Short mmCIF file of C-alpha atoms and ligand atoms in Angstrom, two decimals:
data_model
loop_
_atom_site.label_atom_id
_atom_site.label_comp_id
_atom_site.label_asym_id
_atom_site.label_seq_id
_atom_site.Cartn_x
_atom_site.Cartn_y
_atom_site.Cartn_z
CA UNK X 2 2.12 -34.52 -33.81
CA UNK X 3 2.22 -35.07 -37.63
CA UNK X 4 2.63 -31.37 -38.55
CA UNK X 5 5.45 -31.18 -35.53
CA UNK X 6 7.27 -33.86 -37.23
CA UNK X 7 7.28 -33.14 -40.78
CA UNK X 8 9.84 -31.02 -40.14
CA UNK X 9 12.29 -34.62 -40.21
CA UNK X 10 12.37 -34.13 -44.08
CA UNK X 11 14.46 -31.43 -43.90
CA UNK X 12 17.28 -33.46 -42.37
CA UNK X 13 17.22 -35.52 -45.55
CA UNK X 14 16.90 -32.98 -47.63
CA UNK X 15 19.86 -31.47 -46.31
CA UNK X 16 21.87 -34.44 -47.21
CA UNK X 17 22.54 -35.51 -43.19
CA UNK X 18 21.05 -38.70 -43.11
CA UNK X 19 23.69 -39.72 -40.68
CA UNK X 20 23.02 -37.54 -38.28
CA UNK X 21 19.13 -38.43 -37.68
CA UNK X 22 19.27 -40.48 -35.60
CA UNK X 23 21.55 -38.82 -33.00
CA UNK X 24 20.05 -35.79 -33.57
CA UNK X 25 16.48 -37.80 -32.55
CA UNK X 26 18.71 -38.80 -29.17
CA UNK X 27 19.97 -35.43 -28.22
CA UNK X 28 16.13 -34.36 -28.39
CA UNK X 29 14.97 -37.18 -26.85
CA UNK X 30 17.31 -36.87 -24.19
CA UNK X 31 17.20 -33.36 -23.27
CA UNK X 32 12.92 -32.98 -23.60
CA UNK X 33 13.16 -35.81 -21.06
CA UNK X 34 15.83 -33.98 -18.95
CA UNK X 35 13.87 -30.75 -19.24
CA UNK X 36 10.46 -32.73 -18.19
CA UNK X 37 12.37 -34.26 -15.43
CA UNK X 38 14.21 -31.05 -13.60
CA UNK X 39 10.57 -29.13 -14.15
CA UNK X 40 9.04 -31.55 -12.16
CA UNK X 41 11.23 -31.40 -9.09
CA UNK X 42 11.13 -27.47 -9.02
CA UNK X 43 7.05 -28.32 -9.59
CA UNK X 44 7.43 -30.34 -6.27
CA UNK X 45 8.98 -27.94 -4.24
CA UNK X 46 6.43 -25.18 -5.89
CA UNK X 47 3.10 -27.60 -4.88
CA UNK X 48 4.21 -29.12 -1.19
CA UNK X 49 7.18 -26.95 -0.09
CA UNK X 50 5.61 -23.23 -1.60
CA UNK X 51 2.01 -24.31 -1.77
CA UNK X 52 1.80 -22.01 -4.45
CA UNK X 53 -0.72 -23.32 -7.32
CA UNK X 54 0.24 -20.29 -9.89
CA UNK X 55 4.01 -21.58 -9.39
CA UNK X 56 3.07 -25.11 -9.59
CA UNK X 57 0.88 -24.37 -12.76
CA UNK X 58 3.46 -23.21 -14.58
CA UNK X 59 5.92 -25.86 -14.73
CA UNK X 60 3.42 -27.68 -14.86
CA UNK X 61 2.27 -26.12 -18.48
CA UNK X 62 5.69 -26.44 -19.70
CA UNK X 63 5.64 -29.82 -18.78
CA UNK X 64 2.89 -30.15 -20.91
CA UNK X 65 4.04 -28.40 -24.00
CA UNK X 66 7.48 -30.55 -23.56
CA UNK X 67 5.24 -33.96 -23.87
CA UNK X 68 3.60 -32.45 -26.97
CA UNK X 69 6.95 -32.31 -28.60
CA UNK X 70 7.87 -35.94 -27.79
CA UNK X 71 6.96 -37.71 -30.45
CA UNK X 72 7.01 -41.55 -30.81
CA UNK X 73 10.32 -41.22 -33.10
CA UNK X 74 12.16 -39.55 -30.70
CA UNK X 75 11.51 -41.72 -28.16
CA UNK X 76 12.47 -44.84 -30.64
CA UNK X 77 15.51 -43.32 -31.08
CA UNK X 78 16.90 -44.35 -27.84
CA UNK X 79 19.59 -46.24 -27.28
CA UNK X 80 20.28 -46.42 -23.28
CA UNK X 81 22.71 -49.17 -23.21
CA UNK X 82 25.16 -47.58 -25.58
CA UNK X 83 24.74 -43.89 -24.42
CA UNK X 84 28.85 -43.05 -22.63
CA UNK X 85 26.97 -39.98 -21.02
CA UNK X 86 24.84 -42.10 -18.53
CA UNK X 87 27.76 -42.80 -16.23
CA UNK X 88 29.32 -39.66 -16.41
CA UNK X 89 28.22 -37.24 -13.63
CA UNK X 90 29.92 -34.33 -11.97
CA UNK X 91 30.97 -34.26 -7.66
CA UNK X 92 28.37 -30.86 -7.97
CA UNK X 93 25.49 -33.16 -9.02
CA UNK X 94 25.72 -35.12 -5.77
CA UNK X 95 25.90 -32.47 -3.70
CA UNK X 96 22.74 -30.19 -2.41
CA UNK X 97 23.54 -27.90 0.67
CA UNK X 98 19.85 -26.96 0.75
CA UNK X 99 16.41 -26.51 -1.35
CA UNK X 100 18.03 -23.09 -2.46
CA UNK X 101 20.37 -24.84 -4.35
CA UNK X 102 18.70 -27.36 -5.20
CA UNK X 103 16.12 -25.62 -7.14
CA UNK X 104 18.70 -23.55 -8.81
CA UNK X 105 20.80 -26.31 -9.78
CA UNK X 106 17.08 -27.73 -11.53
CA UNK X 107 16.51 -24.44 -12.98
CA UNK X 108 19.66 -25.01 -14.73
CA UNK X 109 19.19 -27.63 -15.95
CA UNK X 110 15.99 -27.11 -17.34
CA UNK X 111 17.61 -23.85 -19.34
CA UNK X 112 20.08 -25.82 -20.27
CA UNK X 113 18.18 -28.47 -21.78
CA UNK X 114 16.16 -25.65 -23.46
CA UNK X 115 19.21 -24.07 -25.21
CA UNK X 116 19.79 -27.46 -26.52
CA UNK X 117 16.44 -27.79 -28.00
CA UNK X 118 16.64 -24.55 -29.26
CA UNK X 119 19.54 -25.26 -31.42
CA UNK X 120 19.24 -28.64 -32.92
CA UNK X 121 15.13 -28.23 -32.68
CA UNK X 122 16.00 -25.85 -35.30
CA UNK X 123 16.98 -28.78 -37.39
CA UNK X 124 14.08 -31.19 -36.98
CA UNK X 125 10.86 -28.36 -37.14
CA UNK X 126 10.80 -25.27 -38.64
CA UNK X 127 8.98 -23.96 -35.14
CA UNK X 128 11.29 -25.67 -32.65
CA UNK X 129 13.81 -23.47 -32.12
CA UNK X 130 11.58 -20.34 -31.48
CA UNK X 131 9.38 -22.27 -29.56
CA UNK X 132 12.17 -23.05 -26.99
CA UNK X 133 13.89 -19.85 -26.93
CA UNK X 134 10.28 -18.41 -25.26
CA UNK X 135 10.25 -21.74 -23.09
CA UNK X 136 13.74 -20.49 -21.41
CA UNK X 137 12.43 -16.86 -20.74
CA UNK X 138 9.63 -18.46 -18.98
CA UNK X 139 11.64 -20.44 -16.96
CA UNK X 140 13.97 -17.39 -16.16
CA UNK X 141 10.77 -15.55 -14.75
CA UNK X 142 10.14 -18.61 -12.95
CA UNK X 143 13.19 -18.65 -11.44
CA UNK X 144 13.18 -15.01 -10.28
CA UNK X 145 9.82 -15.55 -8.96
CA UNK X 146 10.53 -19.10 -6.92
CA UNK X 147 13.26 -17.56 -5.67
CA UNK X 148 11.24 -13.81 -4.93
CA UNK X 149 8.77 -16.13 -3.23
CA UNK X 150 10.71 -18.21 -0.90
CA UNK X 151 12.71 -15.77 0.14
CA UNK X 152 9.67 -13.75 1.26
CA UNK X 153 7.45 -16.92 2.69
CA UNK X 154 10.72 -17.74 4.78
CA UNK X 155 10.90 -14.21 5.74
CA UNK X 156 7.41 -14.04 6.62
CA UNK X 157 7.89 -17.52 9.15
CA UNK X 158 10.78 -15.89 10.44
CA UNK X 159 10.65 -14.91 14.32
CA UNK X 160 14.27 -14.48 15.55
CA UNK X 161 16.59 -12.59 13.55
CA UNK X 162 20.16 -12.81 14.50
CA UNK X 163 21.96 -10.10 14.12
CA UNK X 164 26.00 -10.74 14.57
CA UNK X 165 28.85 -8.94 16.04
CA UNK X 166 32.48 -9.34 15.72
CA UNK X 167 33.55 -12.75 17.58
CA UNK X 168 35.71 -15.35 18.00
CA UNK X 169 33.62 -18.14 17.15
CA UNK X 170 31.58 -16.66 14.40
CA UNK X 171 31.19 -19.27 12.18
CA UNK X 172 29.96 -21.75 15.50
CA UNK X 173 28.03 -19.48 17.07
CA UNK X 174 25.43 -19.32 13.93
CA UNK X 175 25.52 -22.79 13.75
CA UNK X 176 24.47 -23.42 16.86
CA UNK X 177 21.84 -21.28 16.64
CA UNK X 178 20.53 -22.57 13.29
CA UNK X 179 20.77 -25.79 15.37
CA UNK X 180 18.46 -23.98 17.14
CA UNK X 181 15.63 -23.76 14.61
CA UNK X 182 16.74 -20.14 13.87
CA UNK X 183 15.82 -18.71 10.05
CA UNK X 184 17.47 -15.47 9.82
CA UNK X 185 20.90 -14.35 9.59
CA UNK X 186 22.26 -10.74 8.97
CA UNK X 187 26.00 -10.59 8.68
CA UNK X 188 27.38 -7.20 10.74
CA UNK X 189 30.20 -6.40 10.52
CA UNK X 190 32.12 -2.77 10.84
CA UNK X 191 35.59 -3.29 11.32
CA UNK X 192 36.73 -6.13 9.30
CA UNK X 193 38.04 -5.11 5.49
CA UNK X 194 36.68 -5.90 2.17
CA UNK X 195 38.32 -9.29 1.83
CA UNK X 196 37.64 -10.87 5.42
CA UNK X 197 34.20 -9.68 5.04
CA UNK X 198 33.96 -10.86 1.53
CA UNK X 199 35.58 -14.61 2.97
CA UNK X 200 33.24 -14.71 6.08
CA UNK X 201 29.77 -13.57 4.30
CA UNK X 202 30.33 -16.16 1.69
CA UNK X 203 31.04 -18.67 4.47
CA UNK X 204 28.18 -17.75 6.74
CA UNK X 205 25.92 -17.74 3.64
CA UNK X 206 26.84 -21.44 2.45
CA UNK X 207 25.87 -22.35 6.43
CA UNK X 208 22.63 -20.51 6.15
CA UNK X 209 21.74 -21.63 3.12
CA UNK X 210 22.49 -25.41 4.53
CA UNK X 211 20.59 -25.19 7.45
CA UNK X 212 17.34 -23.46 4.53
CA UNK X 213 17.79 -20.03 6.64
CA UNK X 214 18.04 -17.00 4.57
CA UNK X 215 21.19 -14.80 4.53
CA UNK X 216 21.36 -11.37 4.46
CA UNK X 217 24.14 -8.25 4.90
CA UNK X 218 24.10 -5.91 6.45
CA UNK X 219 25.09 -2.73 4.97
CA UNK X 220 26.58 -3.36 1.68
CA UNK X 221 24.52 -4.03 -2.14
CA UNK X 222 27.76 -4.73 -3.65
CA UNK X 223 29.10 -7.61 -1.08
CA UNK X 224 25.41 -8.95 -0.82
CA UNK X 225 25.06 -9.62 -4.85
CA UNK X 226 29.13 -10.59 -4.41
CA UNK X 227 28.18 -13.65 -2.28
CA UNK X 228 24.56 -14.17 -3.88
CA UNK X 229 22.88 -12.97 -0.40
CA UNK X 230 19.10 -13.45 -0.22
CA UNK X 231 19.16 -9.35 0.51
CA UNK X 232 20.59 -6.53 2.38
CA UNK X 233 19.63 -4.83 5.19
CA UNK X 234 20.09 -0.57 5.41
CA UNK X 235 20.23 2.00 7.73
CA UNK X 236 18.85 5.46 7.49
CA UNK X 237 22.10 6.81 6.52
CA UNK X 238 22.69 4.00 3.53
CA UNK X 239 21.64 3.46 0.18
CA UNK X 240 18.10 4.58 -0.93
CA UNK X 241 16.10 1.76 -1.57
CA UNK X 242 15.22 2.54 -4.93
CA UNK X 243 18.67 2.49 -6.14
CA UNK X 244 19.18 -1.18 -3.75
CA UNK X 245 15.96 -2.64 -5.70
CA UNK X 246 18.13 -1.60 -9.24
CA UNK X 247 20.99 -3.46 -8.21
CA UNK X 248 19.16 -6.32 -6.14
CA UNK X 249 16.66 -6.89 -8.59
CA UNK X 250 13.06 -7.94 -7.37
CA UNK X 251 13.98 -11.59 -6.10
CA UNK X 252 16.27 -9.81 -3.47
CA UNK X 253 14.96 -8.69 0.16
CA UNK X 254 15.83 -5.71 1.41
CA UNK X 255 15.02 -4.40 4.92
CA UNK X 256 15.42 -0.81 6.31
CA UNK X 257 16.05 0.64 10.09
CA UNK X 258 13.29 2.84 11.40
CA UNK X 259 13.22 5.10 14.39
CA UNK X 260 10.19 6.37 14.43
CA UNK X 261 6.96 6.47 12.57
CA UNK X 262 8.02 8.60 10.34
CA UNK X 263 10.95 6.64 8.53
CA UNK X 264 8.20 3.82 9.01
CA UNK X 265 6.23 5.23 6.66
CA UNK X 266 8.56 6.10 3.85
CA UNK X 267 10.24 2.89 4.38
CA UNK X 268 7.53 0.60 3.57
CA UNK X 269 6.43 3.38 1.02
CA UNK X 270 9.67 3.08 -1.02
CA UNK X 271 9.26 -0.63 -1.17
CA UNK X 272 11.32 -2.08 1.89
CA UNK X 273 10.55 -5.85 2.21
CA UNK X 274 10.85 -5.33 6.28
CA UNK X 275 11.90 -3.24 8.84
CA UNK X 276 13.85 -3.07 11.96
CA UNK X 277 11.66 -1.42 14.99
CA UNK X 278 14.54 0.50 17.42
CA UNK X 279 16.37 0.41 19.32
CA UNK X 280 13.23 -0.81 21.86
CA UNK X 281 15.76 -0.23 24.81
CA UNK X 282 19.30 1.62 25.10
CA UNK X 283 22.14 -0.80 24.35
CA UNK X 284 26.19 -0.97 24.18
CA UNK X 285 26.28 -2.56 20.53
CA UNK X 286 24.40 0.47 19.42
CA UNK X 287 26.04 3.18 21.59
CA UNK X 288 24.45 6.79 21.45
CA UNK X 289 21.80 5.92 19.65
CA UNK X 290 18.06 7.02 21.93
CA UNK X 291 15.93 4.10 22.51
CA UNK X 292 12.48 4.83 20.85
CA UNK X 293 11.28 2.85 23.41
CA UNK X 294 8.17 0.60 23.76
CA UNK X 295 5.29 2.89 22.64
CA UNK X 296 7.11 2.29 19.15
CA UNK X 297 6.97 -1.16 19.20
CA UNK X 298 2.63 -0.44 19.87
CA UNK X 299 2.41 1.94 17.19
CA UNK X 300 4.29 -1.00 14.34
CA UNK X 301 2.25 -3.18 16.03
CA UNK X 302 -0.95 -1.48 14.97
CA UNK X 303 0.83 0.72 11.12
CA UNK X 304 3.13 -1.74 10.10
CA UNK X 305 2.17 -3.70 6.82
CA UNK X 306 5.29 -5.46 6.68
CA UNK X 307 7.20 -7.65 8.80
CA UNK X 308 9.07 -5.63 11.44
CA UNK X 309 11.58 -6.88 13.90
CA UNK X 310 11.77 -4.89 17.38
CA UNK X 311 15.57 -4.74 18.05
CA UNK X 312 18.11 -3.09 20.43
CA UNK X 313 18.46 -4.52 23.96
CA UNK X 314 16.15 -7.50 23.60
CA UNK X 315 17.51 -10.28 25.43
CA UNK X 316 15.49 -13.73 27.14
CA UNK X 317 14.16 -11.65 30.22
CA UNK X 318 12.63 -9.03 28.86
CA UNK X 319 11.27 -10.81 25.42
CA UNK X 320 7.70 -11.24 26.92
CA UNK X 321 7.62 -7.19 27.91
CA UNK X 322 8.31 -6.38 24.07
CA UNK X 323 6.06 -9.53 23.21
CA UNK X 324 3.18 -7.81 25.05
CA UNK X 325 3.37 -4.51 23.42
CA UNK X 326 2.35 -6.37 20.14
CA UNK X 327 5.98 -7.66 18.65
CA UNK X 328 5.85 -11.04 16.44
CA UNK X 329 9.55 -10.36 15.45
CA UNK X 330 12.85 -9.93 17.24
CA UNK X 331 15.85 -9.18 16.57
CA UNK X 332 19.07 -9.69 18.58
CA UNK X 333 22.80 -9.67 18.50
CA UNK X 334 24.25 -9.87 22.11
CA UNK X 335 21.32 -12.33 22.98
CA UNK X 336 22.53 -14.71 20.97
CA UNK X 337 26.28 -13.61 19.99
CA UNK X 338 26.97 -13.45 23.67
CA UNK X 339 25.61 -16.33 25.19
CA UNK X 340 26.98 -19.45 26.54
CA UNK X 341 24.42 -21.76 25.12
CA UNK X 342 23.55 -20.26 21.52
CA UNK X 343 21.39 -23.32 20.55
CA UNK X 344 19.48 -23.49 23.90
CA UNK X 345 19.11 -19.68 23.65
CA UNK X 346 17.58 -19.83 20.40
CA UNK X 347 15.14 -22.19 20.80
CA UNK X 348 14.13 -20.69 24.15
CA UNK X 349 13.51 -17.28 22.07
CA UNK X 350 11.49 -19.54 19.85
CA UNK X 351 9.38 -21.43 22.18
CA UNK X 352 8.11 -17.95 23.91
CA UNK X 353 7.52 -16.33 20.43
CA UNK X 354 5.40 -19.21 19.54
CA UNK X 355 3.59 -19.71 22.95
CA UNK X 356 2.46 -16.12 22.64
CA UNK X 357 1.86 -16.30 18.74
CA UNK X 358 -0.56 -19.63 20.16
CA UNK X 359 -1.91 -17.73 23.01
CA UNK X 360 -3.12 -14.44 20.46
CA UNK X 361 -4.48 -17.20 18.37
CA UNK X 362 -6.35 -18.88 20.73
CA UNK X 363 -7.85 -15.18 22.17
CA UNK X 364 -8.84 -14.32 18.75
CA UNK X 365 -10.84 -17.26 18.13
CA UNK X 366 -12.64 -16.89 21.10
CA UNK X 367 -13.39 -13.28 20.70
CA UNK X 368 -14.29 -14.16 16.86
CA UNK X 369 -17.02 -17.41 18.22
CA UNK X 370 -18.56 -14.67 20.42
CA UNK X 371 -18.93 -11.86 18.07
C1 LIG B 405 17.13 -5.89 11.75
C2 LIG B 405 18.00 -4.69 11.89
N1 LIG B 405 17.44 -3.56 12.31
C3 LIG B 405 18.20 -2.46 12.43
C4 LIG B 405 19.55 -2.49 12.13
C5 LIG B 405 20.41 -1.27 12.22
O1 LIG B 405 20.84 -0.81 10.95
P1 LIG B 405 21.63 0.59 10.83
O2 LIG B 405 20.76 1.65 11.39
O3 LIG B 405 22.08 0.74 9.44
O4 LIG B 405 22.85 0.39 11.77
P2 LIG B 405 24.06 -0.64 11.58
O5 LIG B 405 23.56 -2.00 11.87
O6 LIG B 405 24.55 -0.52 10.19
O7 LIG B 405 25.05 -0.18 12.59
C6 LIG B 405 20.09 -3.70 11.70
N2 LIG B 405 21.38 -3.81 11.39
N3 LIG B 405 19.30 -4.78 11.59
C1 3NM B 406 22.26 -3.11 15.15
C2 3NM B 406 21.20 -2.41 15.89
N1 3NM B 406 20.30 -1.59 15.28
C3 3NM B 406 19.44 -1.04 16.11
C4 3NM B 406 18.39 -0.11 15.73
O1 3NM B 406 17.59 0.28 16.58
O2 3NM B 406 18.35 0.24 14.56
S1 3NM B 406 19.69 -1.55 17.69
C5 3NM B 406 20.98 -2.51 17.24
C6 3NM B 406 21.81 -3.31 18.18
C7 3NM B 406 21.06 -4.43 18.81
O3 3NM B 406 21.98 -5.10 19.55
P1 3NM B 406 21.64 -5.87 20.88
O4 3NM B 406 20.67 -6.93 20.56
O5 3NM B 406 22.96 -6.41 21.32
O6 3NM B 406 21.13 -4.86 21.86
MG1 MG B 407 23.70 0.30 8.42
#
């Protein structure tokens, strides 16, 4: 630590005495507050991610933080007669999920980092470069807790709701978040710019409460507008290379496939998952030729994404698209139009798992024979 604090002469020699020892208690303060907020994202990263490489990395920072800390610093605090420790913001006390959360940490931590980047500058001739690379690390690690949530919640994702114009919008996916569902695409193809803009930033702030992901349907611009966790495009939309430009990497985005073809390119041009349909003919879809079951068989046995079978799937025939190999649905009148969205929803649920248990179960047995 002696060669990281020799820089302290150069205070004096600058003739600002004074300001020693509250420049010691800014850096005090804001290594502590940068140690602190890594350690909750490093949390989340070890129990909630179980990602080590995640975890590893704040927990490096962490590390390099301490090194800084030396016993002066430390000395120089003076609790008691700080005005900042009563001072907090309404935001602060409020979370409305781990997604914020984290990004109100990540924050924090940058924040922290610009401030030792600046007045570091006047306590060691290394300090200030030292935390400018600090805050580009924790910008990747940002991007990539975010990249990785979104796909691990993807990835646990069964049910996909889908939703249609209606009444009770806002309730309906409530309920059926009640409901244990993950997945939310906002559909909507009548509404303009500025309801659509008002409800997607609505439905997002319930997904993101209940720790479901959000994503639109359609649109790249209204999706980065309301800080959607992707989009979700059609053959006819935007190619997916251009979507990945806009989105960036930490952004899902799924594509509509008909057939094995547009299967193939999809996942080739980087689509995070795919929609399998429409499985059976239906009215929210109109004119558009089921591809029928045999599709849902062949993505059952080419797809190396996740792929949701959609279009006409509804509680009675679930197990007959089940059987043909489907782990994933999605649904908009099954849900949308129900009486019951929450019971609905966790019925879905209950028969995706039983069969998920049931596969598992066969497998082991055919794996302790083998
Ligand atoms: C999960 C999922 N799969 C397919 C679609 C259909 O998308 P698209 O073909 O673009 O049709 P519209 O939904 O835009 O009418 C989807 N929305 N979601
Ligand atoms: C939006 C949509 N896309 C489809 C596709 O096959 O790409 S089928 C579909 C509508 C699904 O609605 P429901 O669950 O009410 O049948
Ligand atoms: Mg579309």
């Amino acid at each position: 630590m002696a060669e990281k604090n020799s820089g302290l002469a150069r205070v004096s020699d600058l003739g600002t005495l004074q300001l020693q020892p509250a420049l010691c208690r800014i850096l005090d303060a804001n290594l502590d507050r940068a140690r602190e907020g890594l350690r909750i994202i490093e949390e989340w990263c070890r129990f909630g991610l179980q990602s080590s490489p995640l975890a590893n990395e704040c927990k490096s920072m962490r590390q390099e933080l301490a090194s800084w800390h030396a016993p002066e610093l430390r000395a120089a605090r003076n609790t008691p007669g700080d005005p900042g420790t009563d001072l907090s913001h309404p935001q602060e006390e409020e979370r409305s999920g781990i997604e914020s959360l984290l990004q109100a940490n990540c924050c924090r931590v940058e924040e922290a980092l610009r401030v030792l980047e600046e007045y570091g500058k006047l306590y060691h001739p290394d300090m200030g470069a030292v935390f400018k690379q600090m805050r580009y690390r924790v910008y990747t690690l940002e991007s990539n807790l975010m990249a990785y949530r979104r796909r691990q919640l993807l990835d646990q994702s069964p049910l996909y709701l889908v939703t249609s114009q209606n009444d009770k919008l806002f309730a309906v996916v409530e309920a059926a978040l009640e409901g244990g569902l993950t997945l939310v695409q906002y559909r909507d193809k009548n509404t303009d710019d500025g309801e659509r803009l008002r409800n997607a930033e609505q439905l997002r702030q319930i997904c993101h409460h209940y720790g479901a992901l959000f994503i639109m349907n359609d649109r790249v611009d209204l999706a980065l507008a309301v800080d959607a966790d992707g989009v979700h495009l059609g053959q006819q939309d935007m190619p997916t290379a251009f979507a990945r430009q806009l989105l960036g990497p930490q952004r899902l985005i799924g594509r509509s496939t008909t057939n094995p073809e547009e299967m193939q390119r999809a996942i080739a041009e980087g689509a995070d998952y795919i929609g399998v349909g429409p499985v059976y003919e239906t009215p929210t879809k109109p004119g558009k030729a089921p591809a029928g079951l045999a599709y849902i068989r062949y993505a059952a046995e080419h797809s190396s994404v996740p792929w949701f079978a959609i279009g006409g799937i509804d509680m009675h025939n679930l197990t007959d698209v089940l059987d043909c190999g489907a782990e994933r649905v999605a649904v908009v009148r099954g849900i949308m139009d129900v009486e019951q969205p929450t019971l609905v929803t966790q019925y879905f649920l209950s028969q995706m798992n039983r069969i998920q248990t049931l596969k598992a179960v066969e497998q082991r047995n055919v794996q302790s024979h083998a």
